[in-house]
Amino acid sequence: MLREPRQVVVGPWPPGCPECLRTRRAAAASAERAAEMGVEVPDRELPTFLADTVAGLAAAGPEAQRFWTVDTATLALSRHGFLTDPRCPRCSAPPADTEQGAKPVRRARAKLSPGSSRVRELDRNALAAAYVDGQSGLIPSVTSYTQHAFPFTEAVLAVPGVSREAAGYGRTRDFDSAWSIAVAESLERLAAYAPAKRTGVTAGYADVADDAIDPRSLGLYPPDRFLVPGFPYREFTEDAVTDWVWGYSFGRGRPVLVPESFVYYRLPKPPGGGHGFACEISSGCALGGCYEEAVLHGILEVAERDAFLLAWYGRTPLPEIDLATVPDRRIPLVAERVERQGYRVHVFDTTREHGIPSFWTLAEDVTGTGRPRAVSTGGSGLDPAAAILAALHELSQTVEYVTVLAFDPGWRDRARHLAGHPDDVVSMADHLLCAADPDSFDRYSFLLDAPQPLAWDRGLARWHWPRHPDIGADLDEAVRRFAAAGMDVVAVDTTSTEQTSGGFRCVKVMAPGSVPMTFGHAARRVTGLPRLPEVRNPHPHPFP
């Protein structure tokens, strides 16, 4: 039993761990409740009714991973659950990260349908029961907003000892699926904070080269970048010592070592230590109902970002899809909702030689009132219509966001400054604002001056994907196509007990040679990539 100023906590019972409960409650607490939890309550006898209630709960029998709270004023009861903390010093012992453990165990896994890329639907009730709890949940709150053109939901992720912040977002056509997607995205983001296994390899690349991915193949920086004062990343040399984790190379057909900082990009810096060799973000991180599904969706995201950046940095003219020819009438309807806000919607086909459907959606302000001029998003997927719909939903919400930014009288000066001083673009929001600068709209001329119209039927030939009944066949198809384009697929299994509690697997996928998405113009990684022999566009990318 634990007494607090306004409640009594009863539990947990074995095998529930009191330390896990303490850390989960501390992580989930708002600032106000955290202050209350720190108040020492005088150790005196409980009032009779309250004591009887607490005694009754304690005698009711154990419930693993559960506890009760009793309001000291009203005797209101509330039942809560919590997850074991996989890094708890009292009850958890993370397994060692080993070469053998990185070998995936593959088996047949039927998809929801031959045209789907998922093995099961998200179950809102199951997600809520496993993860969402205002007292102790990994996700203490999920908020749905009704002021947007389409349902938009935000989930807060509470990482013990690290952070409590919005991490997952759902943008769909109904609030139920938006809620579930926001929770699932939070679970994916969770994997970035710490390894699920004990890292066991610390070495220079020269010492492990036969079994490792060469960091240079992931895109690093030219030597002069390290002369810039305050540049936060370490210069790579073959003797530079770093931590490595085991992943699986589908191209080599065996486990390989990957620099830990390229996988766990939110890992706190060690005392006195520095950043890794490069900026890394969530691109390629994916959650799935099985390993194969997670890796497939990691590949899809890598393909989307690679295609977008190749088009931007190469100033590559792209075919523009004629939305009037799209059979799925939801697409022009969603685009029309965006256009009601005074923007013209363009959907460009960025699909590369591997044929994985990828798209760039762009909203162009046509009011001439000096509002934010351009907003971009991207999408990819085995089903091109679904990929475009997802990108359009994100575009709609992002247009609304920049419209709000425009209420700030200083936004245009800030946007103009960023456009003229690209090294001051250091965050995702900076990229969005720089891209929206009305005075720099000519940067999109390679897309808009002479668009190449593309009818949907013609696009289908480029986007064809076999209708496999098994998710593993889709994964193998994507791996084969990447290999034909000169790219390996490397996947690191980042799943912890927190994700497996909901029946999920989580991975970080990298494709050596692809152009990686980064935020912060000085941190862009465009050096040493054969797919990008020349950077023809020196401006910060507009990806939000």
Coordinates of C-alpha atoms in Angstrom, one line a residue:
M1 CA 0.0 0.0 0.0
L2 CA 1.2 3.5 -0.8
R3 CA -0.4 6.7 0.6
E4 CA -0.5 9.9 -1.5
P5 CA -2.2 13.2 -0.7
R6 CA -5.5 12.4 -2.5
Q7 CA -5.4 8.6 -3.0
V8 CA -4.2 5.3 -1.7
V9 CA -2.5 2.9 -4.1
V10 CA -3.2 -0.8 -3.4
G11 CA -0.9 -3.3 -5.1
P12 CA 0.8 -4.7 -7.1
W13 CA 0.7 -8.3 -6.2
P14 CA 3.4 -10.8 -7.2
P15 CA 4.6 -11.4 -9.8
G16 CA 3.9 -7.7 -10.4
C17 CA 7.0 -5.6 -9.6
P18 CA 6.7 -2.6 -7.3
E19 CA 9.7 -0.9 -9.0
C20 CA 8.1 -1.3 -12.4
L21 CA 4.9 0.2 -11.1
R22 CA 6.8 3.1 -9.6
T23 CA 8.6 3.9 -12.8
R24 CA 5.5 3.5 -14.9
R25 CA 3.5 5.8 -12.7
A26 CA 6.3 8.4 -12.5
A27 CA 6.7 8.4 -16.3
A28 CA 2.9 8.7 -17.0
A29 CA 2.3 11.5 -14.4
S30 CA 1.6 15.0 -15.4
A31 CA 3.7 17.7 -13.8
E32 CA 0.9 18.3 -11.2
R33 CA 0.5 14.7 -10.3
A34 CA 4.2 14.1 -10.2
A35 CA 4.5 16.9 -7.6
E36 CA 1.7 15.2 -5.5
M37 CA 3.5 11.8 -5.7
G38 CA 6.5 13.5 -4.2
V39 CA 4.7 14.8 -1.2
E40 CA 5.3 12.8 2.0
V41 CA 2.0 11.9 3.7
P42 CA 2.0 11.6 7.5
D43 CA 2.0 8.0 8.7
R44 CA -1.2 7.9 10.7
E45 CA -4.1 5.5 10.9
L46 CA -6.5 5.5 8.0
P47 CA -10.1 6.4 8.6
T48 CA -12.3 3.3 9.2
F49 CA -14.2 3.3 5.9
L50 CA -11.0 3.9 4.0
A51 CA -9.1 1.2 5.9
D52 CA -11.9 -1.3 5.3
T53 CA -11.9 -0.5 1.6
V54 CA -8.2 -1.0 1.3
A55 CA -8.3 -4.2 3.4
G56 CA -11.0 -5.6 1.2
L57 CA -9.0 -4.9 -2.0
A58 CA -5.9 -6.4 -0.5
A59 CA -7.8 -9.6 0.5
A60 CA -9.6 -9.9 -2.8
G61 CA -6.7 -11.9 -4.3
P62 CA -3.7 -11.1 -6.5
E63 CA -4.0 -9.8 -10.0
A64 CA -0.7 -9.8 -12.0
Q65 CA 0.3 -6.4 -13.4
R66 CA -2.7 -4.7 -11.7
F67 CA -3.3 -2.2 -8.9
W68 CA -6.1 -0.2 -7.4
T69 CA -6.4 3.4 -6.4
V70 CA -8.8 4.6 -3.7
D71 CA -9.8 8.2 -3.6
T72 CA -9.4 9.3 0.0
A73 CA -12.3 11.8 -0.2
T74 CA -14.9 9.8 -2.0
L75 CA -13.7 6.2 -1.7
A76 CA -14.0 5.9 -5.5
L77 CA -12.2 2.9 -6.8
S78 CA -10.1 2.7 -10.0
R79 CA -8.4 -0.4 -11.4
H80 CA -5.3 0.0 -13.5
G81 CA -2.7 -2.1 -15.3
F82 CA 1.0 -1.6 -16.0
L83 CA 3.7 -3.2 -18.1
T84 CA 6.9 -4.7 -16.9
D85 CA 9.8 -2.3 -17.6
P86 CA 12.2 -4.3 -19.7
R87 CA 15.1 -2.3 -18.2
C88 CA 13.9 -2.6 -14.5
P89 CA 17.0 -3.3 -12.4
R90 CA 14.9 -5.4 -9.9
C91 CA 13.0 -7.8 -12.2
S92 CA 14.3 -7.6 -15.7
A93 CA 17.4 -8.9 -17.4
P94 CA 17.5 -7.9 -21.1
P95 CA 18.9 -10.7 -23.2
A96 CA 22.3 -10.4 -24.9
D97 CA 22.4 -9.1 -28.4
T98 CA 23.9 -12.0 -30.4
E99 CA 24.6 -12.9 -34.0
Q100 CA 22.5 -16.1 -33.7
G101 CA 19.6 -14.1 -32.3
A102 CA 19.6 -11.8 -35.3
K103 CA 18.6 -14.6 -37.6
P104 CA 14.9 -14.3 -38.4
V105 CA 12.6 -17.3 -37.9
R106 CA 10.4 -17.1 -41.0
R107 CA 7.0 -18.9 -41.4
A108 CA 4.0 -18.6 -43.6
R109 CA 1.7 -15.7 -42.5
A110 CA -1.6 -15.1 -44.3
K111 CA -2.5 -11.5 -45.0
L112 CA -5.9 -10.0 -44.5
S113 CA -6.4 -10.2 -48.2
P114 CA -4.1 -10.6 -51.3
G115 CA -4.2 -6.9 -51.8
S116 CA -3.4 -6.0 -48.2
S117 CA 0.0 -5.5 -46.6
R118 CA -1.1 -6.4 -43.1
V119 CA -1.7 -9.7 -41.3
R120 CA -4.3 -8.3 -38.9
E121 CA -6.4 -5.3 -38.1
L122 CA -5.5 -3.0 -35.2
D123 CA -7.9 -3.8 -32.3
R124 CA -8.7 -0.6 -30.4
N125 CA -10.0 -2.3 -27.3
A126 CA -6.9 -4.6 -27.1
L127 CA -4.6 -1.6 -27.5
A128 CA -6.4 0.4 -24.8
A129 CA -6.3 -2.5 -22.4
A130 CA -2.6 -3.2 -22.9
Y131 CA -1.2 0.3 -23.2
V132 CA -3.5 3.2 -22.4
D133 CA -3.9 4.3 -18.7
G134 CA -3.7 7.8 -17.3
Q135 CA -2.1 6.5 -14.1
S136 CA 0.4 4.0 -15.3
G137 CA 0.2 3.5 -19.0
L138 CA 3.0 3.4 -21.5
I139 CA 0.5 5.7 -23.3
P140 CA -1.1 7.9 -20.6
S141 CA -3.4 9.8 -23.0
V142 CA -4.8 9.7 -26.5
T143 CA -6.6 12.8 -27.7
S144 CA -8.8 13.1 -30.8
Y145 CA -9.3 16.5 -32.3
T146 CA -12.5 17.5 -34.1
Q147 CA -11.5 20.9 -35.5
H148 CA -9.7 19.5 -38.5
A149 CA -11.0 18.6 -42.0
F150 CA -10.5 14.9 -41.2
P151 CA -10.1 12.9 -38.0
F152 CA -6.8 13.6 -36.3
T153 CA -5.6 11.8 -33.1
E154 CA -2.5 12.3 -31.0
A155 CA -1.0 9.8 -28.5
V156 CA 1.4 10.7 -25.7
L157 CA 4.2 8.2 -25.0
A158 CA 5.7 7.9 -21.5
V159 CA 9.2 6.4 -21.5
P160 CA 10.4 5.8 -17.9
G161 CA 13.2 8.1 -16.9
V162 CA 13.3 9.7 -20.4
S163 CA 10.3 11.6 -21.6
R164 CA 6.6 12.2 -21.7
E165 CA 5.7 13.6 -25.1
A166 CA 3.4 13.3 -28.1
A167 CA 4.8 10.6 -30.2
G168 CA 2.1 9.0 -32.3
Y169 CA -0.4 10.5 -34.8
G170 CA -3.4 9.1 -36.6
R171 CA -4.8 10.8 -39.7
T172 CA -7.6 8.8 -41.4
R173 CA -11.3 9.1 -42.3
D174 CA -12.7 7.9 -39.0
F175 CA -11.7 8.5 -35.4
D176 CA -11.6 4.8 -34.4
S177 CA -8.8 3.9 -36.8
A178 CA -7.0 7.2 -36.2
W179 CA -7.0 6.4 -32.5
S180 CA -5.5 3.0 -33.1
I181 CA -2.9 4.2 -35.6
A182 CA -1.7 6.9 -33.1
V183 CA -1.2 4.3 -30.4
A184 CA 0.6 2.0 -32.8
E185 CA 2.9 4.7 -34.0
S186 CA 3.8 5.5 -30.4
L187 CA 4.8 1.9 -29.9
E188 CA 7.0 2.1 -33.0
R189 CA 8.7 5.3 -31.7
L190 CA 9.3 3.7 -28.3
A191 CA 11.9 1.4 -29.9
A192 CA 14.2 4.3 -30.6
Y193 CA 15.0 5.1 -27.0
A194 CA 17.1 2.1 -25.9
P195 CA 18.2 -1.3 -27.1
A196 CA 15.9 -4.2 -26.2
K197 CA 19.0 -6.4 -25.8
R198 CA 22.4 -5.9 -24.2
T199 CA 24.8 -4.4 -26.7
G200 CA 27.9 -6.6 -26.8
V201 CA 30.2 -5.3 -29.5
T202 CA 32.2 -2.1 -29.2
A203 CA 34.9 -1.7 -31.9
G204 CA 36.2 0.3 -34.8
Y205 CA 34.9 -0.6 -38.2
A206 CA 38.3 -1.9 -39.2
D207 CA 38.0 -4.6 -36.5
V208 CA 34.6 -5.9 -37.6
A209 CA 34.5 -5.0 -41.3
D210 CA 33.9 -8.6 -42.5
D211 CA 30.7 -8.8 -40.4
A212 CA 29.5 -5.2 -40.5
I213 CA 27.7 -2.6 -42.7
D214 CA 30.1 0.1 -43.8
P215 CA 28.7 3.3 -42.3
R216 CA 29.8 5.2 -45.4
S217 CA 27.2 3.2 -47.4
L218 CA 24.5 4.8 -45.3
G219 CA 25.5 8.4 -46.3
L220 CA 27.8 10.5 -44.1
Y221 CA 29.3 13.9 -44.4
P222 CA 32.1 15.6 -46.4
P223 CA 35.3 16.5 -44.4
D224 CA 34.5 20.3 -44.4
R225 CA 31.3 19.7 -42.5
F226 CA 33.3 18.9 -39.4
L227 CA 35.0 22.3 -39.6
V228 CA 31.7 24.0 -38.8
P229 CA 31.7 25.1 -35.2
G230 CA 29.2 23.2 -33.1
F231 CA 28.6 20.4 -35.7
P232 CA 27.4 17.7 -33.4
Y233 CA 28.4 14.5 -35.2
R234 CA 31.7 12.6 -35.0
E235 CA 33.8 12.1 -38.1
F236 CA 33.9 8.5 -39.2
T237 CA 37.2 6.8 -39.6
E238 CA 37.7 3.0 -39.8
D239 CA 39.4 3.1 -36.4
A240 CA 36.7 5.2 -34.6
V241 CA 35.3 3.1 -31.8
T242 CA 31.5 2.8 -31.5
D243 CA 28.8 0.4 -30.3
W244 CA 27.4 -2.1 -32.8
V245 CA 24.1 -4.1 -32.8
W246 CA 23.2 -7.2 -34.8
G247 CA 20.8 -7.0 -37.7
Y248 CA 20.0 -9.2 -40.6
S249 CA 21.2 -8.5 -44.2
F250 CA 18.8 -10.0 -46.7
G251 CA 21.3 -9.4 -49.5
R252 CA 24.0 -11.4 -47.7
G253 CA 21.6 -13.8 -46.2
R254 CA 23.2 -13.6 -42.7
P255 CA 23.5 -11.4 -39.7
V256 CA 25.6 -8.2 -39.8
L257 CA 26.6 -5.5 -37.4
V258 CA 25.1 -2.0 -37.6
P259 CA 26.3 1.1 -35.7
E260 CA 23.9 1.3 -32.7
S261 CA 23.4 5.0 -33.2
F262 CA 21.8 4.4 -36.6
V263 CA 19.2 2.2 -35.0
Y264 CA 18.4 3.7 -31.5
Y265 CA 18.4 7.3 -32.6
R266 CA 16.9 8.6 -29.3
L267 CA 19.5 6.8 -27.2
P268 CA 20.8 9.3 -24.6
K269 CA 24.4 10.3 -25.1
P270 CA 26.8 8.7 -22.7
P271 CA 28.5 11.0 -20.1
G272 CA 31.3 12.8 -21.8
G273 CA 30.4 11.2 -25.1
G274 CA 29.3 12.6 -28.3
H275 CA 26.7 11.9 -31.0
G276 CA 27.1 9.1 -33.5
F277 CA 28.5 9.5 -37.0
A278 CA 25.3 11.0 -38.5
C279 CA 21.9 12.4 -37.9
E280 CA 19.3 9.6 -37.8
I281 CA 15.5 9.7 -37.4
S282 CA 12.6 7.3 -37.5
S283 CA 12.7 6.6 -41.3
G284 CA 12.6 2.8 -41.7
C285 CA 11.2 2.2 -38.3
A286 CA 8.1 0.1 -38.5
L287 CA 5.7 -1.9 -36.3
G288 CA 3.9 -5.0 -37.5
G289 CA 1.8 -8.0 -36.4
C290 CA 4.8 -10.1 -37.3
Y291 CA 8.4 -9.7 -38.3
E292 CA 7.8 -10.0 -42.0
E293 CA 5.1 -7.3 -41.9
A294 CA 7.3 -4.9 -39.9
V295 CA 10.2 -5.3 -42.3
L296 CA 8.0 -4.8 -45.3
H297 CA 6.6 -1.6 -44.0
G298 CA 10.1 -0.4 -43.1
I299 CA 11.1 -1.0 -46.7
L300 CA 8.1 1.0 -47.9
E301 CA 9.1 4.0 -45.8
V302 CA 12.7 3.8 -47.0
A303 CA 11.5 3.7 -50.6
E304 CA 9.2 6.7 -50.0
R305 CA 11.9 8.9 -48.5
D306 CA 14.6 7.8 -50.9
A307 CA 12.3 8.6 -53.9
F308 CA 11.3 12.0 -52.5
L309 CA 14.9 13.1 -51.8
L310 CA 16.2 11.8 -55.2
A311 CA 13.6 14.0 -56.9
W312 CA 14.3 17.0 -54.7
Y313 CA 18.1 16.9 -54.7
G314 CA 18.2 15.9 -58.4
R315 CA 15.5 18.5 -59.4
T316 CA 13.9 15.7 -61.3
P317 CA 10.6 16.5 -63.2
L318 CA 7.9 14.1 -62.2
P319 CA 4.7 12.8 -63.8
E320 CA 1.6 14.5 -62.2
I321 CA -1.3 12.1 -61.7
D322 CA -4.6 13.3 -63.3
L323 CA -6.9 12.9 -60.3
A324 CA -10.0 12.9 -62.6
T325 CA -8.9 9.5 -64.0
V326 CA -8.5 7.8 -60.6
P327 CA -11.1 5.1 -60.1
D328 CA -11.0 5.4 -56.3
R329 CA -13.2 8.5 -56.0
R330 CA -12.1 9.1 -52.4
I331 CA -8.9 10.5 -53.7
P332 CA -10.3 13.5 -55.6
L333 CA -12.8 14.1 -52.8
V334 CA -10.0 14.3 -50.1
A335 CA -8.0 16.5 -52.5
E336 CA -11.1 18.8 -52.9
R337 CA -11.4 19.2 -49.1
V338 CA -7.8 20.5 -49.1
E339 CA -8.5 22.8 -52.0
R340 CA -11.4 24.4 -50.1
Q341 CA -8.6 26.0 -48.0
G342 CA -7.3 27.9 -51.0
Y343 CA -4.7 25.4 -52.1
R344 CA -4.3 23.5 -55.4
V345 CA -3.4 19.9 -54.8
H346 CA -0.8 18.1 -57.0
V347 CA 0.1 14.4 -56.7
F348 CA 3.4 13.4 -58.3
D349 CA 4.6 9.9 -59.1
T350 CA 8.0 9.5 -57.5
T351 CA 8.2 5.7 -58.1
R352 CA 11.7 4.6 -58.8
E353 CA 13.2 1.8 -60.8
H354 CA 12.2 -0.9 -58.2
G355 CA 8.5 -0.2 -58.9
I356 CA 7.4 0.3 -55.3
P357 CA 4.6 2.8 -55.6
S358 CA 5.7 6.1 -54.1
F359 CA 4.2 9.6 -54.3
W360 CA 4.8 13.3 -53.5
T361 CA 1.7 15.3 -52.7
L362 CA 2.0 19.1 -52.8
A363 CA -0.4 21.8 -51.9
E364 CA 0.1 25.1 -53.7
D365 CA -1.5 28.3 -52.3
V366 CA -3.5 30.0 -55.1
T367 CA -5.1 32.8 -53.1
G368 CA -2.2 35.2 -53.8
T369 CA -2.5 36.6 -50.2
G370 CA 1.0 35.9 -49.0
R371 CA 0.0 32.8 -47.1
P372 CA 2.4 29.9 -46.8
R373 CA 2.9 29.0 -50.4
A374 CA 3.7 25.3 -50.5
V375 CA 3.3 22.2 -48.3
S376 CA 4.5 18.7 -49.1
T377 CA 4.0 15.2 -47.9
G378 CA 4.9 11.7 -49.2
G379 CA 3.4 8.3 -49.3
S380 CA 4.2 4.7 -50.4
G381 CA 2.5 1.4 -50.3
L382 CA 1.7 -1.8 -52.3
D383 CA -1.7 -0.3 -53.0
P384 CA -1.1 3.0 -54.8
A385 CA -4.5 4.4 -54.0
A386 CA -4.1 3.7 -50.3
A387 CA -0.7 5.3 -50.4
I388 CA -2.0 8.5 -52.0
L389 CA -4.9 8.7 -49.6
A390 CA -2.6 8.4 -46.6
A391 CA -0.4 11.2 -48.1
L392 CA -3.4 13.4 -48.7
H393 CA -4.7 13.0 -45.2
E394 CA -1.3 14.1 -43.9
L395 CA -1.3 16.9 -46.4
S396 CA -4.6 18.2 -45.2
Q397 CA -3.5 18.3 -41.6
T398 CA -0.2 19.9 -42.5
V399 CA -1.9 22.6 -44.5
E400 CA -4.1 23.4 -41.5
Y401 CA -0.9 23.6 -39.4
V402 CA 0.9 26.0 -41.6
T403 CA -2.3 28.1 -41.9
V404 CA -2.2 28.5 -38.1
L405 CA 1.5 29.4 -38.4
A406 CA 0.5 32.3 -40.7
F407 CA -1.4 34.0 -37.8
D408 CA 2.0 34.8 -36.3
P409 CA 2.9 38.2 -37.8
G410 CA 6.6 37.2 -37.9
W411 CA 6.2 33.9 -39.7
R412 CA 7.0 35.3 -43.1
D413 CA 10.2 37.0 -41.9
R414 CA 11.2 33.7 -40.3
A415 CA 10.5 31.8 -43.5
R416 CA 12.4 34.2 -45.6
H417 CA 15.4 34.0 -43.2
L418 CA 15.4 30.3 -43.3
A419 CA 15.2 30.2 -47.1
G420 CA 18.2 32.6 -47.3
H421 CA 20.2 30.9 -44.4
P422 CA 19.8 27.2 -45.0
D423 CA 22.1 26.2 -42.2
D424 CA 19.7 27.7 -39.7
V425 CA 17.1 25.1 -40.8
V426 CA 17.7 22.7 -37.9
S427 CA 14.3 21.0 -37.2
M428 CA 11.3 19.5 -38.9
A429 CA 9.3 22.7 -38.3
D430 CA 12.1 24.7 -39.9
H431 CA 12.0 22.6 -43.0
L432 CA 8.2 23.1 -43.2
L433 CA 8.5 26.9 -42.8
C434 CA 11.4 27.3 -45.2
A435 CA 9.5 25.3 -47.8
A436 CA 6.4 27.5 -47.4
D437 CA 8.3 30.8 -48.0
P438 CA 6.3 32.6 -50.8
D439 CA 9.4 34.4 -52.1
S440 CA 11.1 31.0 -52.7
F441 CA 8.4 29.3 -54.6
D442 CA 10.5 29.1 -57.8
R443 CA 12.3 26.2 -56.1
Y444 CA 9.4 24.1 -57.2
S445 CA 9.7 25.1 -60.9
F446 CA 11.2 21.7 -61.9
L447 CA 7.8 20.2 -60.8
L448 CA 5.3 22.8 -61.8
D449 CA 6.6 24.6 -64.9
A450 CA 6.0 21.8 -67.4
P451 CA 4.1 19.0 -65.6
Q452 CA 3.8 15.6 -67.3
P453 CA 0.2 14.4 -66.9
L454 CA -0.2 10.8 -66.0
A455 CA -3.5 9.0 -66.4
W456 CA -4.2 6.4 -63.7
D457 CA -4.3 3.4 -66.1
R458 CA -0.8 4.3 -67.4
G459 CA 0.5 4.5 -63.9
L460 CA -0.8 1.1 -63.0
A461 CA 1.8 -0.5 -65.3
R462 CA 4.6 1.1 -63.2
W463 CA 2.9 0.3 -59.9
H464 CA 2.0 -3.3 -60.5
W465 CA 2.5 -5.6 -57.5
P466 CA 1.7 -9.3 -57.4
R467 CA -1.3 -10.2 -55.2
H468 CA 0.4 -12.6 -52.8
P469 CA -1.7 -14.3 -50.1
D470 CA 1.3 -14.5 -47.7
I471 CA 3.1 -11.4 -46.3
G472 CA 6.5 -13.2 -46.6
A473 CA 6.1 -13.3 -50.3
D474 CA 5.6 -9.5 -50.4
L475 CA 8.7 -9.0 -48.3
D476 CA 10.8 -11.3 -50.6
E477 CA 9.4 -9.4 -53.6
A478 CA 10.5 -6.0 -52.1
V479 CA 13.9 -7.3 -51.1
R480 CA 14.4 -8.7 -54.7
R481 CA 13.4 -5.4 -56.2
F482 CA 15.8 -3.4 -53.9
A483 CA 18.6 -5.8 -54.8
A484 CA 18.0 -5.3 -58.5
A485 CA 18.2 -1.5 -57.9
G486 CA 21.6 -2.0 -56.2
M487 CA 20.4 -1.8 -52.5
D488 CA 20.6 -4.4 -49.8
V489 CA 17.9 -4.5 -47.1
V490 CA 19.2 -4.6 -43.5
A491 CA 16.7 -5.0 -40.6
V492 CA 17.4 -4.8 -36.9
D493 CA 14.8 -6.3 -34.7
T494 CA 14.1 -3.7 -32.0
T495 CA 11.2 -5.4 -30.4
S496 CA 11.0 -5.2 -26.6
T497 CA 8.6 -6.9 -24.2
E498 CA 6.5 -3.8 -24.4
Q499 CA 5.7 -4.4 -28.0
T500 CA 5.3 -8.1 -27.6
S501 CA 2.6 -7.5 -24.9
G502 CA 0.3 -6.4 -27.7
G503 CA 1.5 -9.1 -30.2
F504 CA 3.7 -6.7 -32.2
R505 CA 7.2 -6.8 -33.7
C506 CA 9.3 -3.7 -34.3
V507 CA 12.2 -3.2 -36.6
K508 CA 14.6 -0.6 -38.0
V509 CA 15.2 -1.0 -41.7
M510 CA 18.1 0.5 -43.6
A511 CA 19.0 0.2 -47.3
P512 CA 22.7 1.0 -47.8
G513 CA 22.9 3.2 -50.9
S514 CA 19.5 4.8 -50.5
V515 CA 19.2 8.5 -49.7
P516 CA 18.2 8.8 -46.0
M517 CA 15.8 11.4 -44.7
T518 CA 17.2 13.8 -42.1
F519 CA 16.1 17.0 -40.5
G520 CA 18.5 19.9 -40.3
H521 CA 20.0 21.1 -43.5
A522 CA 23.6 20.9 -42.3
A523 CA 22.9 17.3 -41.2
R524 CA 21.7 16.1 -44.7
R525 CA 23.4 12.9 -45.7
V526 CA 24.1 13.0 -49.4
T527 CA 27.8 12.1 -49.6
G528 CA 29.0 8.8 -51.0
L529 CA 25.7 7.6 -52.4
P530 CA 25.8 6.1 -55.9
R531 CA 22.1 6.8 -56.4
L532 CA 22.8 10.5 -56.0
P533 CA 25.9 11.2 -58.0
E534 CA 25.2 15.0 -58.0
V535 CA 23.2 17.3 -55.7
R536 CA 21.7 19.8 -58.2
N537 CA 19.3 21.3 -55.6
P538 CA 21.2 23.0 -52.7
H539 CA 18.1 24.1 -50.8
P540 CA 16.6 22.4 -47.7
H541 CA 14.2 19.7 -48.6
P542 CA 10.5 20.4 -48.0
F543 CA 9.5 17.1 -46.4
P544 CA 7.6 17.8 -43.1

